[in-house]
XYZ file of C-alpha atoms in Angstrom:
467
model
C 23.137 -37.496 242.480
C 21.614 -34.993 244.904
C 17.936 -34.487 245.600
C 17.404 -31.503 243.248
C 18.586 -33.611 240.331
C 16.277 -36.464 241.237
C 13.388 -34.044 241.637
C 14.081 -32.666 238.170
C 14.167 -36.185 236.751
C 10.790 -37.025 238.289
C 9.333 -33.752 237.034
C 10.510 -34.633 233.531
C 8.788 -37.991 233.801
C 5.533 -36.356 234.889
C 5.690 -34.025 231.909
C 6.278 -37.028 229.671
C 3.072 -38.693 230.817
C 1.087 -35.823 229.341
C 2.459 -36.574 225.879
C 0.425 -37.205 222.777
C -1.337 -40.361 221.641
C -0.213 -41.285 218.130
C -2.326 -43.401 215.832
C -5.621 -42.985 213.949
C -8.864 -42.238 215.738
C -11.439 -44.981 215.303
C -14.456 -44.329 213.103
C -17.064 -46.952 212.320
C -17.058 -47.977 208.630
C -20.281 -47.207 206.818
C -22.267 -50.101 205.395
C -25.529 -49.205 203.639
C -28.493 -51.045 205.141
C -31.617 -51.879 203.131
C -34.841 -50.286 204.363
C -36.370 -53.723 204.998
C -35.386 -57.363 204.913
C -35.939 -59.215 201.684
C -38.661 -61.759 202.293
C -40.452 -59.713 204.935
C -43.104 -58.723 202.422
C -43.808 -62.377 201.581
C -43.681 -63.772 205.106
C -46.484 -63.004 207.532
C -44.667 -60.696 209.952
C -45.608 -57.869 212.263
C -45.631 -54.397 210.740
C -44.189 -52.777 213.891
C -40.592 -51.789 212.939
C -39.565 -51.188 216.554
C -40.174 -54.784 217.650
C -38.139 -57.884 216.881
C -38.178 -61.434 218.191
C -34.397 -61.073 218.344
C -34.892 -58.920 221.459
C -36.869 -61.619 223.254
C -35.428 -64.204 225.615
C -35.171 -67.718 224.271
C -37.716 -68.925 226.848
C -40.327 -66.703 225.172
C -39.655 -68.264 221.762
C -39.243 -71.936 222.664
C -42.071 -72.738 225.063
C -41.847 -76.544 225.086
C -40.997 -77.558 228.703
C -38.626 -80.336 227.611
C -36.786 -78.031 225.240
C -36.506 -75.287 227.846
C -35.019 -77.772 230.287
C -32.412 -78.903 227.753
C -31.450 -75.341 226.862
C -30.939 -74.541 230.547
C -28.782 -77.640 231.000
C -26.721 -76.810 227.921
C -26.113 -73.233 229.044
C -24.836 -74.575 232.363
C -22.674 -77.466 231.173
C -21.864 -77.206 227.450
C -18.128 -77.447 226.867
C -17.964 -75.029 223.950
C -19.633 -72.358 226.075
C -17.364 -73.096 229.026
C -14.305 -72.882 226.771
C -15.534 -69.524 225.445
C -16.007 -68.262 229.016
C -12.489 -69.408 229.902
C -11.108 -67.471 226.938
C -12.775 -64.340 228.329
C -10.926 -64.865 231.617
C -7.683 -65.335 229.704
C -8.292 -62.079 227.851
C -8.928 -60.302 231.164
C -5.569 -61.514 232.454
C -3.907 -60.355 229.240
C -5.307 -56.856 229.778
C -3.732 -56.780 233.230
C -0.389 -57.908 231.820
C -0.444 -55.339 229.028
C -1.606 -52.499 231.255
C 1.282 -53.141 233.666
C 3.663 -51.686 231.072
C 2.338 -48.191 231.846
C 3.596 -48.265 235.431
C 7.049 -48.221 237.027
C 8.638 -51.398 238.321
C 9.933 -51.389 241.888
C 12.403 -53.892 243.311
C 13.942 -54.211 246.756
C 16.713 -56.358 248.127
C 19.353 -56.733 250.752
C 22.535 -58.576 251.534
C 24.488 -59.474 254.627
C 27.807 -61.052 255.482
C 29.002 -62.436 258.771
C 32.009 -64.604 259.507
C 33.688 -65.983 262.621
C 37.450 -65.493 262.081
C 40.281 -67.695 263.411
C 41.974 -66.531 266.566
C 45.095 -65.573 264.614
C 43.071 -63.064 262.512
C 40.568 -61.921 265.122
C 43.462 -60.770 267.336
C 44.566 -58.501 264.490
C 41.071 -57.279 263.348
C 39.577 -57.197 266.778
C 35.991 -58.359 265.929
C 34.105 -60.818 263.695
C 33.777 -59.678 260.058
C 30.296 -58.293 259.378
C 28.740 -56.235 256.548
C 25.305 -55.587 255.105
C 23.222 -53.474 252.723
C 19.626 -52.684 251.801
C 18.658 -51.321 248.371
C 15.574 -50.137 246.492
C 15.440 -49.665 242.704
C 12.790 -48.401 240.309
C 12.581 -48.255 236.524
C 10.047 -46.600 234.253
C 9.541 -45.864 230.579
C 7.127 -42.905 230.411
C 4.431 -43.465 227.813
C 5.018 -40.167 226.049
C 3.769 -41.330 222.626
C 0.971 -43.543 223.907
C 2.702 -46.833 223.057
C 1.572 -48.652 226.175
C -1.804 -46.927 226.239
C -2.493 -48.107 222.703
C -1.347 -51.606 223.598
C -3.731 -51.596 226.547
C -6.521 -50.249 224.336
C -5.952 -53.039 221.811
C -5.909 -55.627 224.588
C -9.175 -54.317 226.014
C -10.795 -54.385 222.600
C -9.687 -57.996 222.216
C -11.284 -58.718 225.584
C -14.535 -57.158 224.349
C -14.298 -59.192 221.143
C -13.787 -62.373 223.144
C -16.796 -61.571 225.302
C -18.920 -61.114 222.188
C -17.510 -64.398 220.867
C -18.802 -66.051 224.039
C -22.216 -64.485 223.384
C -22.139 -65.829 219.815
C -21.386 -69.328 221.124
C -24.309 -69.005 223.528
C -26.619 -67.897 220.716
C -25.486 -70.769 218.511
C -25.874 -73.251 221.372
C -29.513 -72.298 221.962
C -30.203 -72.785 218.255
C -28.363 -76.120 218.121
C -30.291 -77.518 221.085
C -33.626 -76.397 219.589
C -32.777 -77.784 216.146
C -31.653 -81.113 217.595
C -34.805 -81.370 219.695
C -37.071 -80.715 216.704
C -35.112 -83.303 214.720
C -35.709 -85.861 217.473
C -39.427 -85.145 217.513
C -39.522 -85.467 213.740
C -37.813 -88.862 213.888
C -40.240 -89.946 216.603
C -43.161 -89.099 214.335
C -41.595 -90.790 211.312
C -40.950 -93.967 213.312
C -44.564 -93.905 214.536
C -45.811 -93.595 210.946
C -43.539 -96.433 209.836
C -44.732 -98.669 212.676
C -48.410 -97.967 211.934
C -47.778 -98.621 208.260
C -45.986 -101.837 209.163
C -49.016 -103.122 211.099
C -51.351 -102.308 208.232
C -49.082 -103.998 205.714
C -48.704 -107.101 207.895
C -52.488 -107.397 207.877
C -52.472 -106.908 204.117
C -49.888 -109.666 203.640
C -51.927 -112.079 205.734
C -55.073 -111.270 203.769
C -53.331 -111.579 200.418
C -51.714 -114.895 201.416
C -55.160 -116.219 202.307
C -56.517 -115.139 198.940
C -53.544 -116.638 197.149
C -53.793 -119.948 198.996
C -57.505 -120.071 198.128
C -56.799 -119.456 194.479
C -58.593 -116.143 194.484
C -55.455 -114.046 193.886
C -52.263 -114.641 191.914
C -48.899 -115.178 193.615
C -47.719 -111.842 192.207
C -50.189 -110.059 194.497
C -48.586 -111.717 197.526
C -45.117 -110.741 196.391
C -46.232 -107.135 195.856
C -47.779 -107.062 199.327
C -44.486 -108.359 200.733
C -42.644 -105.558 198.941
C -44.766 -103.026 200.798
C -44.116 -104.841 204.080
C -40.354 -104.955 203.672
C -40.247 -101.318 202.639
C -41.676 -100.418 206.039
C -39.521 -102.878 207.996
C -36.338 -101.606 206.350
C -37.224 -97.961 207.022
C -37.631 -98.412 210.783
C -34.012 -99.403 211.647
C -32.634 -96.531 209.580
C -34.906 -94.049 211.375
C -34.040 -95.532 214.765
C -30.351 -95.184 213.946
C -30.805 -91.512 213.180
C -32.786 -90.991 216.372
C -30.189 -92.594 218.619
C -27.407 -90.616 216.943
C -29.364 -87.402 217.432
C -29.816 -88.315 221.096
C -26.036 -88.637 221.372
C -25.688 -85.249 219.694
C -28.056 -83.727 222.237
C -26.149 -85.303 225.115
C -22.922 -83.771 223.816
C -24.578 -80.356 223.720
C -25.598 -80.942 227.341
C -22.026 -81.843 228.295
C -22.972 -85.483 228.978
C -21.878 -88.901 227.792
C -23.902 -90.668 225.041
C -27.291 -91.936 226.124
C -31.049 -91.512 225.712
C -32.920 -88.258 226.258
C -36.617 -87.606 226.701
C -38.525 -86.111 223.758
C -42.261 -86.540 223.991
C -43.762 -83.060 223.657
C -46.666 -83.401 221.228
C -46.686 -79.704 220.274
C -43.013 -79.465 219.267
C -43.737 -79.490 215.522
C -46.668 -77.074 215.686
C -46.953 -74.474 212.882
C -44.873 -71.326 213.260
C -46.838 -68.271 214.500
C -47.811 -65.857 211.747
C -47.268 -62.574 213.598
C -43.470 -62.414 213.861
C -41.878 -58.977 214.447
C -38.449 -58.754 212.808
C -37.569 -55.053 213.164
C -35.378 -53.218 210.659
C -31.945 -54.195 209.269
C -30.044 -51.399 211.035
C -30.888 -52.956 214.412
C -28.672 -55.936 213.639
C -25.524 -53.833 214.104
C -26.212 -53.630 217.821
C -27.947 -56.988 218.336
C -25.829 -59.569 216.509
C -22.850 -60.793 218.589
C -20.769 -61.663 215.531
C -21.059 -58.082 214.240
C -20.117 -56.688 217.644
C -17.174 -59.091 217.798
C -15.979 -58.034 214.345
C -16.162 -54.346 215.307
C -14.219 -54.940 218.540
C -11.525 -56.719 216.541
C -11.458 -53.770 214.146
C -10.997 -51.375 217.066
C -8.115 -53.516 218.334
C -6.503 -53.429 214.893
C -6.931 -49.653 214.800
C -5.173 -49.355 218.179
C -2.353 -51.591 216.939
C -1.696 -49.079 214.162
C -0.972 -46.542 216.914
C 1.299 -49.061 218.648
C 3.295 -49.550 215.459
C 3.480 -45.810 214.772
C 4.792 -45.074 218.280
C 7.811 -47.236 217.511
C 9.125 -44.488 215.235
C 9.572 -42.054 218.123
C 12.249 -41.933 220.833
C 11.643 -43.767 224.072
C 12.676 -42.224 227.394
C 13.668 -44.568 230.198
C 14.229 -43.551 233.816
C 15.790 -45.586 236.588
C 16.305 -44.748 240.272
C 18.180 -46.575 242.997
C 18.838 -45.969 246.659
C 20.626 -48.032 249.260
C 22.012 -48.228 252.760
C 25.103 -50.149 253.770
C 27.697 -50.529 256.474
C 30.581 -52.625 257.665
C 28.556 -53.891 260.602
C 24.918 -54.584 261.285
C 24.864 -52.010 264.028
C 25.415 -49.085 261.667
C 23.468 -50.526 258.724
C 20.802 -47.819 259.022
C 23.259 -44.976 259.522
C 22.160 -42.165 257.126
C 25.769 -41.419 256.322
C 25.994 -44.762 254.539
C 23.178 -44.103 252.052
C 23.595 -44.006 248.293
C 21.028 -42.445 245.943
C 21.249 -42.037 242.181
C 19.014 -41.749 239.163
C 19.612 -42.348 235.458
C 17.666 -41.180 232.449
C 18.227 -42.235 228.851
C 16.658 -41.436 225.494
C 16.750 -43.864 222.562
C 15.762 -42.971 219.013
C 15.455 -45.661 216.310
C 17.825 -44.857 213.426
C 18.095 -48.010 211.324
C 16.411 -51.382 211.799
C 16.525 -52.770 208.282
C 12.942 -51.666 207.553
C 11.514 -53.650 210.473
C 9.680 -50.728 212.093
C 8.315 -49.521 208.756
C 7.243 -53.078 207.924
C 5.448 -53.463 211.252
C 3.618 -50.195 210.653
C 2.545 -51.219 207.148
C 1.495 -54.635 208.449
C -0.685 -53.070 211.141
C -2.426 -50.885 208.560
C -3.065 -53.834 206.255
C -4.431 -55.868 209.165
C -6.770 -53.005 209.953
C -7.993 -52.980 206.349
C -8.603 -56.719 206.635
C -10.672 -56.166 209.778
C -12.689 -53.469 208.012
C -13.576 -55.930 205.278
C -14.415 -58.600 207.845
C -16.676 -56.175 209.695
C -18.468 -55.126 206.523
C -18.870 -58.749 205.449
C -20.338 -59.704 208.836
C -23.048 -57.068 208.375
C -23.930 -58.217 204.866
C -23.911 -61.827 206.092
C -26.395 -60.871 208.804
C -28.717 -59.266 206.250
C -28.515 -62.427 204.135
C -29.178 -64.715 207.115
C -32.352 -62.858 208.066
C -33.578 -62.750 204.487
C -32.948 -66.469 203.994
C -34.716 -67.262 207.258
C -37.746 -65.141 206.331
C -37.968 -66.839 202.960
C -37.700 -70.233 204.678
C -40.474 -69.399 207.157
C -42.781 -68.464 204.309
C -41.904 -71.269 201.905
C -41.783 -74.008 204.536
C -45.235 -73.000 205.753
C -46.538 -73.271 202.181
C -44.776 -76.609 201.708
C -46.290 -78.016 204.885
C -49.785 -76.872 203.910
C -49.536 -78.463 200.459
C -48.040 -81.629 201.929
C -51.034 -81.915 204.264
C -53.312 -81.805 201.227
C -51.206 -84.497 199.521
C -51.450 -86.790 202.564
C -55.225 -86.372 202.689
C -55.522 -87.176 198.985
C -53.147 -90.161 199.239
C -55.061 -91.580 202.207
C -58.331 -91.482 200.271
C -56.704 -92.889 197.131
C -55.234 -95.783 199.119
C -58.605 -96.521 200.719
C -60.349 -96.561 197.345
C -57.649 -98.753 195.814
C -58.090 -101.382 198.532
C -61.874 -101.324 198.097
C -61.510 -101.781 194.329
C -59.010 -104.589 194.827
C -61.217 -106.462 197.277
C -64.112 -106.069 194.838
C -61.971 -107.430 192.019
C -62.082 -104.166 190.064
C -58.340 -103.415 190.329
C -55.032 -105.244 190.528
C -52.817 -105.207 193.561
C -50.378 -103.009 191.639
C -52.828 -100.135 192.107
C -52.860 -100.788 195.863
C -49.051 -100.954 195.946
C -48.651 -97.674 194.082
C -51.133 -95.740 196.224
C -49.866 -97.202 199.489
C -46.272 -96.312 198.614
C -47.331 -92.794 197.730
C -49.140 -92.435 201.055
C -46.150 -93.682 203.071
C -43.785 -91.249 201.346
C -46.270 -88.394 201.683
C -46.656 -88.983 205.418
C -42.884 -88.983 205.965
C -42.488 -85.890 203.797
C -45.193 -84.100 205.795
C -43.283 -84.721 209.012
C -40.091 -83.472 207.369
C -41.961 -80.351 206.258
C -43.204 -79.778 209.809
C -39.654 -80.160 211.105
C -38.283 -77.747 208.495
C -40.922 -75.175 209.407
C -40.060 -75.446 213.112
C -36.348 -75.125 212.329
C -37.007 -72.072 210.145
C -38.206 -70.245 213.273
C -34.965 -71.239 215.027
C -32.955 -69.905 212.099
C -34.903 -66.641 212.021
C -34.459 -66.133 215.769
C -30.710 -66.748 215.503
C -30.351 -64.579 212.386
C -32.005 -61.692 214.230
C -29.459 -62.005 217.032
C -31.643 -63.740 219.588
C -30.621 -66.293 222.172
C -27.512 -64.816 223.813
C -29.274 -62.351 226.126
């Protein structure tokens, strides 16, 4: 084929690249947002709608030095976060692979032959047998209908979705480390209460045994005092088991083997601040990583509809080859030995047993599924924030009432022991009040832990922690 023909073929390919882009244009589905979060009117929150703790860095929310250190270690070494980051790199490579389909492929090669002939043949031919060739070939399928562009668009959207998935893992990791730390501090406090109670009950058993041996108290009083003692002794191993298991859980979050961790900050279970800005529900669409991930997946599904639709249209393929050859290496680059040709073909699907139609329908149904997933993620976010706000309010009230119960139980226990020593009450009254006090003290610590965790849940629900 002569040069004018090749020029025409290339011109046709250039025209093809300006073709249309089939497939639907993406539009964000509408999800009605409430004007305010449910629970915000009950919880003590800031009235400034433009501010939200979800916009703050985690170091501004969790100020305990030990906890900040653990969060930093987890962000550097946690395996789930490292796996998520690796998936982002994989998605980046997939974009490169997919995008390569838009460009021509170019291949080059060569061949050579040389042989030393026997004297009987070389006398007839006159020289050693030599031959060689060099060739260059190119192939291209112009993206006239946007098939490869839509594939690249879908791949890029999947990359964006994977990056938001990494952010969601980071956000969840910060919350897990904080929750585990508060659980450890709670167990520390419960063990301390149990140990203090144990000492007091050991003293009580010794006193009651003395009274029993002296005939001043019945044997039943001693047995009841022993019941209180063994209740405390049996609680300590169970609490220590939970603490050591939580330490192992923290070490896993830090990317380390099982072992002890330090948790001594006295202010870890302090009451939650009462001036918490939460913003407005519509802000969650831009702040929550899971919502952003769901929308990126929806965009990828929308692009895949265009990919499937492009399969209905004809595909133009162009190939071009050129080569040089000769019967000896000396004239290998002789222009008279060149060969140049180009080929163009057009293929139109006619019948594929419904495969193309099925792929198109499948892509549309997958898009509808992604729309529902996106809408659900938004409603889930609204629910998460509302539940967290309710928890902040109710856990604060629970902790305050539990503090009153502990104060009352402490005084009741003191009075019961005074009455018993004065002979005005049985030891059953002491047992009942002491048991109530022990349970109330443990429940107060649990309430303090739940209140601290409610702040973690609110921060995560508002999309904080991944920044």
